[in-house]
Short mmCIF file of C-alpha atoms and ligand atoms in Angstrom, two decimals:
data_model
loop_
_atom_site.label_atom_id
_atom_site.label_comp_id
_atom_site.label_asym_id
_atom_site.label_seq_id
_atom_site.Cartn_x
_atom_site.Cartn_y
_atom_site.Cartn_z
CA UNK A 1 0.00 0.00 0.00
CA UNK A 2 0.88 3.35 -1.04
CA UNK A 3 2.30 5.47 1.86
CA UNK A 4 1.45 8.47 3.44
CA UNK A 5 2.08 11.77 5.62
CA UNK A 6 0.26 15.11 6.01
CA UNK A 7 1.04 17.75 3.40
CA UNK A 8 0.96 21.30 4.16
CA UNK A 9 1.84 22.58 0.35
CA UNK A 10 2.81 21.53 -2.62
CA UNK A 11 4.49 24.63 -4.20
CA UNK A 12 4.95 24.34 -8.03
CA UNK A 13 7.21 26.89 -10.00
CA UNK A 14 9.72 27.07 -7.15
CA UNK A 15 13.11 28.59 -7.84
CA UNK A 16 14.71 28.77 -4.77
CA UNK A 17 14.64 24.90 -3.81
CA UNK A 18 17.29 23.62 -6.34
CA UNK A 19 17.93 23.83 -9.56
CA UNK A 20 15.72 24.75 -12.63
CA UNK A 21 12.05 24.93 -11.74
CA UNK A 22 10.54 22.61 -9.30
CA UNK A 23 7.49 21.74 -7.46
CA UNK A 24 8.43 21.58 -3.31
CA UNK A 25 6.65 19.20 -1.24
CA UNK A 26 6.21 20.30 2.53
CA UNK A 27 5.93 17.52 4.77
CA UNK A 28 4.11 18.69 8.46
CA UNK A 29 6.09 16.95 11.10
CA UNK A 30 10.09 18.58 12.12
CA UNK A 31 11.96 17.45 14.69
CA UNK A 32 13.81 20.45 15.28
CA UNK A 33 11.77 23.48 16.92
CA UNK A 34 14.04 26.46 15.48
CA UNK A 35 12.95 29.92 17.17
CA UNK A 36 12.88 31.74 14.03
CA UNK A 37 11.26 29.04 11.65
CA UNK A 38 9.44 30.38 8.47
CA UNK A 39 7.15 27.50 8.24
CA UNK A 40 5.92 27.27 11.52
CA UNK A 41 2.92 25.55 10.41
CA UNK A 42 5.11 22.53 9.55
CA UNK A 43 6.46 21.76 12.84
CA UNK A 44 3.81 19.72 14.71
CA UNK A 45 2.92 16.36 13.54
CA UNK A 46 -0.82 17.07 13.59
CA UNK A 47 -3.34 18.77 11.22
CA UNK A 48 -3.85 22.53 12.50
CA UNK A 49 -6.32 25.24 12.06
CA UNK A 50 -5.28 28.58 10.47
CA UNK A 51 -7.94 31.03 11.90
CA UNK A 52 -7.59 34.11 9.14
CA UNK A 53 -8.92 37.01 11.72
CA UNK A 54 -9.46 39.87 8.32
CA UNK A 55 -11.85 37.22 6.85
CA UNK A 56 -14.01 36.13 9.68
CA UNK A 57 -17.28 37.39 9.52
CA UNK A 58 -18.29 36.81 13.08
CA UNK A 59 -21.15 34.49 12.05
CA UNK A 60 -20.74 31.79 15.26
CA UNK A 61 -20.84 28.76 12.78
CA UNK A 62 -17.67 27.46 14.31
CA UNK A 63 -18.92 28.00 17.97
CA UNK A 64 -22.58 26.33 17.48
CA UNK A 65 -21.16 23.06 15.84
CA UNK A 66 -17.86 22.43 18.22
CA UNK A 67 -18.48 19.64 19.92
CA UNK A 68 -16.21 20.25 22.85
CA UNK A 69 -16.95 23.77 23.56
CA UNK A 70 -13.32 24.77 22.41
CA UNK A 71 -14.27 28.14 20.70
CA UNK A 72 -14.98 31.31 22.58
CA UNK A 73 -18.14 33.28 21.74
CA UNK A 74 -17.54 36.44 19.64
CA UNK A 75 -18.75 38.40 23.31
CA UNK A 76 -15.17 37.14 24.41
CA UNK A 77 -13.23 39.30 22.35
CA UNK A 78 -13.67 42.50 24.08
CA UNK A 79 -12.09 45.57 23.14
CA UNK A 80 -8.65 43.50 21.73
CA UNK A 81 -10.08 43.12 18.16
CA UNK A 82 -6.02 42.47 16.83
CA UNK A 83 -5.48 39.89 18.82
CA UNK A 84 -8.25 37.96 19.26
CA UNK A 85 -7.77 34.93 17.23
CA UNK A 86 -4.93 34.16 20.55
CA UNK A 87 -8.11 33.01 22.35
CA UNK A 88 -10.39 32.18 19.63
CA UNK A 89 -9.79 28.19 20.24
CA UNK A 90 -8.89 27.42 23.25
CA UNK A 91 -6.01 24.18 22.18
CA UNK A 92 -6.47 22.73 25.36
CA UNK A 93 -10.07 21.39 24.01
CA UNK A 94 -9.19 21.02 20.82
CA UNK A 95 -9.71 17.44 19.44
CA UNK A 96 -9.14 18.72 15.85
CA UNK A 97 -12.25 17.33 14.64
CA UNK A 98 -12.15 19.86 12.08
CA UNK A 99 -15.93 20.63 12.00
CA UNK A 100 -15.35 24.14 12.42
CA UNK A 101 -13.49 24.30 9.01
CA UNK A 102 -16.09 23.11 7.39
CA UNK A 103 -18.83 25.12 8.86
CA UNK A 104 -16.87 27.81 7.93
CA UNK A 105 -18.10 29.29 4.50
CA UNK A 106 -16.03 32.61 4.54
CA UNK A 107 -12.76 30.32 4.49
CA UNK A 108 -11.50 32.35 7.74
CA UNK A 109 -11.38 28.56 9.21
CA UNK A 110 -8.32 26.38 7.04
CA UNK A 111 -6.84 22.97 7.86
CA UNK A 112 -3.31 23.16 8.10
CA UNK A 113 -1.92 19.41 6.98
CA UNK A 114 -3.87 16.89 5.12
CA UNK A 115 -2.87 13.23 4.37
CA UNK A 116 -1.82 12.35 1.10
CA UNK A 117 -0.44 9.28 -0.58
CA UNK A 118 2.87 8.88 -2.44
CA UNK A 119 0.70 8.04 -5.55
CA UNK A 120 -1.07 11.78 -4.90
CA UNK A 121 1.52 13.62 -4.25
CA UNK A 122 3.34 12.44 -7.78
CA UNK A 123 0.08 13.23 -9.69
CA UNK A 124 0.59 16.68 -9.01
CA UNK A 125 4.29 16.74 -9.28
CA UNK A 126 3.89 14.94 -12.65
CA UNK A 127 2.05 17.51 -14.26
CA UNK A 128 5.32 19.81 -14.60
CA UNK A 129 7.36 17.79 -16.01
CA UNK A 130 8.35 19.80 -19.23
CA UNK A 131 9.11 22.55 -17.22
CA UNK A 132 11.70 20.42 -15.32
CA UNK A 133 13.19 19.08 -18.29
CA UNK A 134 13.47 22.82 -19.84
CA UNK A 135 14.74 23.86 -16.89
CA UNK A 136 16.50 21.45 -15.20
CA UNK A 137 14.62 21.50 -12.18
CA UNK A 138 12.48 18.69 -10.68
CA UNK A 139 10.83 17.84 -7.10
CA UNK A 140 12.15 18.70 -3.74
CA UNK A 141 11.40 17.08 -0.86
CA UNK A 142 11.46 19.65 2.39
CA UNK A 143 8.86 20.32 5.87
CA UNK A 144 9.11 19.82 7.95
CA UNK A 145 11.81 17.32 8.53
CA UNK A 146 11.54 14.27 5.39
CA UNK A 147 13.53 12.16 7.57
CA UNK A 148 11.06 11.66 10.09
CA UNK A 149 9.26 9.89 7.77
CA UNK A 150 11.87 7.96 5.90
CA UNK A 151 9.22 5.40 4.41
CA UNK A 152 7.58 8.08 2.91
CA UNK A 153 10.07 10.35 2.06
CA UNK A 154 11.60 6.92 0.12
CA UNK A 155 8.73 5.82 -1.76
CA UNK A 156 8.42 9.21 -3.05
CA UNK A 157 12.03 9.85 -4.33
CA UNK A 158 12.46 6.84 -6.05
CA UNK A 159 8.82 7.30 -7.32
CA UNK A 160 9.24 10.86 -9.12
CA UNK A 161 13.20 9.11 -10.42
CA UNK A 162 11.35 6.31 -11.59
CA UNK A 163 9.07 8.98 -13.54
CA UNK A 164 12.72 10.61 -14.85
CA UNK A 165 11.95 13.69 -12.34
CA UNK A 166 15.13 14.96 -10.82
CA UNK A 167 14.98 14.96 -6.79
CA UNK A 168 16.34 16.95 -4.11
CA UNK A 169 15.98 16.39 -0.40
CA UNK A 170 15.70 19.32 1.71
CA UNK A 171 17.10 18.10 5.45
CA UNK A 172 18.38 19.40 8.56
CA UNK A 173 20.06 16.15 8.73
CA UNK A 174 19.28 15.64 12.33
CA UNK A 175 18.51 11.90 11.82
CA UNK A 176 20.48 8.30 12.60
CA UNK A 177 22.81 7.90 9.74
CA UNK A 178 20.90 4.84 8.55
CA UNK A 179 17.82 6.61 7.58
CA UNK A 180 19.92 9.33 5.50
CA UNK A 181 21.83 6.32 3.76
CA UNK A 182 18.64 4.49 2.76
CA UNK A 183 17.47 7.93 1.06
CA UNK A 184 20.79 8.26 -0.41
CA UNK A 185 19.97 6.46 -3.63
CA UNK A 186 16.96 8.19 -4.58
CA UNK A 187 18.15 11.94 -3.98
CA UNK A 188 19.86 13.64 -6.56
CA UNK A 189 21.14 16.65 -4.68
CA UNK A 190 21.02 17.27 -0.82
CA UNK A 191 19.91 20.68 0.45
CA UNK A 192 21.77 20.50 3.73
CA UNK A 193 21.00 22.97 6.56
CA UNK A 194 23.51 24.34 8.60
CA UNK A 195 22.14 26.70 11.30
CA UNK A 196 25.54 26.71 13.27
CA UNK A 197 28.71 24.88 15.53
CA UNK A 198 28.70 25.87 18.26
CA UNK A 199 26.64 23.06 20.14
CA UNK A 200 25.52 25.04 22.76
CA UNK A 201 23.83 27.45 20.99
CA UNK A 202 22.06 24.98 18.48
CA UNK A 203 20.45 23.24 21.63
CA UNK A 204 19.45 26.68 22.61
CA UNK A 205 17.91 27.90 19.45
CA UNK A 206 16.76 24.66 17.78
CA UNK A 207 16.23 22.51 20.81
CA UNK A 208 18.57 19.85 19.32
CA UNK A 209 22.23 18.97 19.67
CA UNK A 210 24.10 19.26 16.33
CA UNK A 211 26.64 16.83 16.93
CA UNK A 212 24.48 14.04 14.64
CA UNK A 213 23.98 17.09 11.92
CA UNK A 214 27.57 17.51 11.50
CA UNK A 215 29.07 14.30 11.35
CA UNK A 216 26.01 12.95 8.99
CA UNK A 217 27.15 15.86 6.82
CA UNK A 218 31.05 14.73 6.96
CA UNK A 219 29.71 11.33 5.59
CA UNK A 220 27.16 12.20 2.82
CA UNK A 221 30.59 14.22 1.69
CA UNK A 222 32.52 11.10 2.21
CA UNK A 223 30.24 9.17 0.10
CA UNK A 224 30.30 11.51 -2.85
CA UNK A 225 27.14 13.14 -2.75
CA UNK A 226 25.64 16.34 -4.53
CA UNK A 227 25.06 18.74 -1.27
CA UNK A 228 23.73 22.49 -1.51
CA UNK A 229 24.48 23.87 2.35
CA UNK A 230 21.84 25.80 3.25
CA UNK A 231 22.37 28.82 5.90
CA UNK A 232 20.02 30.51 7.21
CA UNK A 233 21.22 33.81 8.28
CA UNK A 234 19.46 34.91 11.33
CA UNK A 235 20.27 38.04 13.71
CA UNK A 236 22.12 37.91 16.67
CA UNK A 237 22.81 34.03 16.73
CA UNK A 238 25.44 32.96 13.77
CA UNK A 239 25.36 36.40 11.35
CA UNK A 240 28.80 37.17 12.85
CA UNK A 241 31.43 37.32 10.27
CA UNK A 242 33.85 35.34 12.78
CA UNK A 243 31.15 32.33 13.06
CA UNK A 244 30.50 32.29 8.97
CA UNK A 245 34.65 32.24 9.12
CA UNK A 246 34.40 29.13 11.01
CA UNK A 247 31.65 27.54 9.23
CA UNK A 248 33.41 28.39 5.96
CA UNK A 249 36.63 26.33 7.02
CA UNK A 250 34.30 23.52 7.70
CA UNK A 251 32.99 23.24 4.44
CA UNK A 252 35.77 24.09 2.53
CA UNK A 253 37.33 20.58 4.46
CA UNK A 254 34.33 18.16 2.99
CA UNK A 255 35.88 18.89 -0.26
CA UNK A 256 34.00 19.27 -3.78
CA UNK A 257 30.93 17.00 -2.43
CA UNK A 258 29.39 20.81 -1.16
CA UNK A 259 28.84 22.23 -4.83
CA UNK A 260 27.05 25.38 -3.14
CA UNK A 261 26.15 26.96 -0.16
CA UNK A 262 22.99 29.34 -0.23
CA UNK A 263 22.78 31.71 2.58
CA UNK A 264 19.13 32.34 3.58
CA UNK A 265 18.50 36.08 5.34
CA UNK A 266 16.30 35.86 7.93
CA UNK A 267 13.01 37.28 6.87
CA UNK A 268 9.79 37.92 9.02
CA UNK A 269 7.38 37.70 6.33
CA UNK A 270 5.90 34.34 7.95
CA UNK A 271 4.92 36.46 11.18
CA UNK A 272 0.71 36.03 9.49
CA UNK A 273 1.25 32.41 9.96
CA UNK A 274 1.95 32.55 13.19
CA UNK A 275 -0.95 34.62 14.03
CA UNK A 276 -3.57 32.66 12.16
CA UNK A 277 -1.68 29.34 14.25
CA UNK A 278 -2.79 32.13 17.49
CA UNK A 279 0.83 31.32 18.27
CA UNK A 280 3.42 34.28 19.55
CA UNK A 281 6.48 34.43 17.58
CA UNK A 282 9.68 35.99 19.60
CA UNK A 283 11.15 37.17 15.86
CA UNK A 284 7.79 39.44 15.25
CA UNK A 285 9.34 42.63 15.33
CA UNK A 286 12.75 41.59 14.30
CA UNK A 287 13.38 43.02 10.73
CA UNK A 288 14.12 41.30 7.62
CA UNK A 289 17.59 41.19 6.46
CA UNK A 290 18.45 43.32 3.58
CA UNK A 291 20.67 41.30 1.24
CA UNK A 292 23.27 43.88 1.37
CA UNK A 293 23.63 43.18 4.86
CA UNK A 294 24.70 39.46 4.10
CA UNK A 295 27.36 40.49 1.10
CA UNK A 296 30.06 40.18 3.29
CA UNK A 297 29.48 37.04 4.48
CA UNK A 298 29.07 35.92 0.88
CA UNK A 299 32.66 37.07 0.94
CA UNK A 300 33.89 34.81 3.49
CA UNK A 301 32.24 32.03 1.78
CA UNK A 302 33.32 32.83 -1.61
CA UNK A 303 37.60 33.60 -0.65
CA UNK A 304 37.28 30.26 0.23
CA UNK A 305 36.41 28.92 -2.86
CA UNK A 306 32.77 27.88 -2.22
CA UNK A 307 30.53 28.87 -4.61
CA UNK A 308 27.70 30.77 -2.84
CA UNK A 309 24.51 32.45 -3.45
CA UNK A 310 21.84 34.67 -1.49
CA UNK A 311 18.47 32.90 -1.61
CA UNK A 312 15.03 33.84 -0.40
S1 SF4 B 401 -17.59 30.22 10.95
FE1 SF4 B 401 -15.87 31.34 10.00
S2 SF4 B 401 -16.65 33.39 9.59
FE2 SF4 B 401 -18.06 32.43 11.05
S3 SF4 B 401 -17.29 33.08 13.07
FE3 SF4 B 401 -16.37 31.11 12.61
S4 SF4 B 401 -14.41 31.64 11.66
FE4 SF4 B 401 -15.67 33.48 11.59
S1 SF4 B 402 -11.49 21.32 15.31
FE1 SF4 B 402 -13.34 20.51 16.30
S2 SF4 B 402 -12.85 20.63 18.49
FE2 SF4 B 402 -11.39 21.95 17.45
S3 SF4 B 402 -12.29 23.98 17.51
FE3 SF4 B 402 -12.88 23.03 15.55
S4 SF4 B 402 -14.89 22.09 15.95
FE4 SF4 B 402 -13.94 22.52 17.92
#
């Protein structure tokens, strides 16, 4: 039987996941919990409910069929009109029936994660495919983490190579080694996120040691693999010119297995998502990096002979 995982978005006519033009497949499910994160709605491994405050008409559908009372009348909001989707549903109660999306006919209510197959998900990729061959581009595979569901993430690799669709997997590569080496085969190219080395400060900020994330890197290098390093540049934790230094020398040591690295400025253009989750976001009023503000670090990456890019 056909695997399968909750999907938050398949993007097609992506250009910043790989090369050439490519449909991204989000997987919901990470096991990393990054402070920053731009896809917040891809970290729990649960359907959500976006609750889209400027198109809720206040019509108490959603309150009159919730079965376990989870949704506070409209006389709850008070005075606080911009933040009252925070204690709309109350999460607690939540059994994520989903009956209030589909009372909802203004589309204010929207299910965050639905299951599809492998056999789905290629359907859709499929119908690109002459744009990937023009292009060079193909599927990527991101969440979300793909190696939390390995199964999956397998069955639909080899699926879209078997349909002469060029793969990449997106991964933080927090994962036993096993699990990256059975995907091996069926990924083209590996997007490989970096966030930074000192271990410390990756428990800190991502809630995960990076000891597994570093040597899994050293060995997909070992074996010859296509990696992209991804970097996420993100204020006041590894934007200093002195850390990129360090994580420079550490690439430039895997050898020609890292054909890129794409630094990522932190952008806060995700902060709606968090608010329709009715979660707080500690980045809200941080602001967006302006390229030119990551040129130098470009720099650094580039006097070492790695071939770099700014991404979006
Ligand atoms: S059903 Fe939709 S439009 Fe009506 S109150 Fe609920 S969220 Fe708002
Ligand atoms: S998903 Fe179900 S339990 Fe949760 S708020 Fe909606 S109707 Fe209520």
């Amino acid at each position: 039987m056909s695997q399968e995982a909750l999907i938050t978005n398949i993007q097609r006519y992506s250009i910043n996941d790989g090369p050439g033009i490519r449909t991204t497949v989000f997987l919901k499910g990470c096991t990393l919990n990054c402070a920053w994160c731009h896809n917040p709605e891809c970290i729990h491994f649960f359907p959500e409910i976006y609750w889209k405050q400027s198109l809720c008409r206040q019509c108490g559908r959603c309150f009159d069929v919730c079965p376990q009372e989870a949704i506070q009348p409209p006389i709850a909001l008070g005075q606080d009109k911009e933040n009252a989707h925070y204690y709309k549903i109350d999460l607690s109660r939540c059994d994520r029936c989903m009956r209030c999306v589909e009372a909802c006919i203004y589309g204010a209510l929207v299910q965050v994660g639905e299951p599809k197959t492998v056999e789905e998900v290629l359907e859709e990729v499929e119908r690109d495919l002459p744009f990937y061959l023009n292009s060079g581009g193909g599927m990527t595979v991101t969440g979300g983490e793909p190696t939390a569901f390995p199964d999956f993430t397998r069955e639909l690799l080899r699926g879209a190579q078997e349909r002469g669709i060029h793969t990449c997997l997106d991964t933080s590569g927090f994962c036993e080694w096993e699990v990256l080496d059975s995907l091996r085969p069926y990924a083209n190219i590996f997007l490989y996120d970096i966030k930074c080395l000192s271990g410390k400060l990756h428990v800190m900020r991502t809630g995960v040691n990076n000891s597994p994330i570093l040597a899994n890197l050293r060995r997909l290098a070992e074996c010859g693999e296509h990696i992209i390093v991804r970097i996420p540049v993100i204020p006041a934790f590894n934007d200093s010119p002195e850390h990129m230094e360090k994580v420079a020398d550490f690439l430039r040591e895997l050898g020609p297995a890292v054909m890129q690295v794409d630094l990522l400025p932190f952008h806060n253009w995700c902060h709606d998502k968090y608010r329709w989750l009715g979660r707080e976001w500690e980045y809200r009023d941080v602001q967006s990096l302006p390229v030119s503000e990551v040129d130098d670090l470009l720099d650094i990456m580039e006097e070492r002979g790695l071939k770099t890019t700014i991404g979006g």
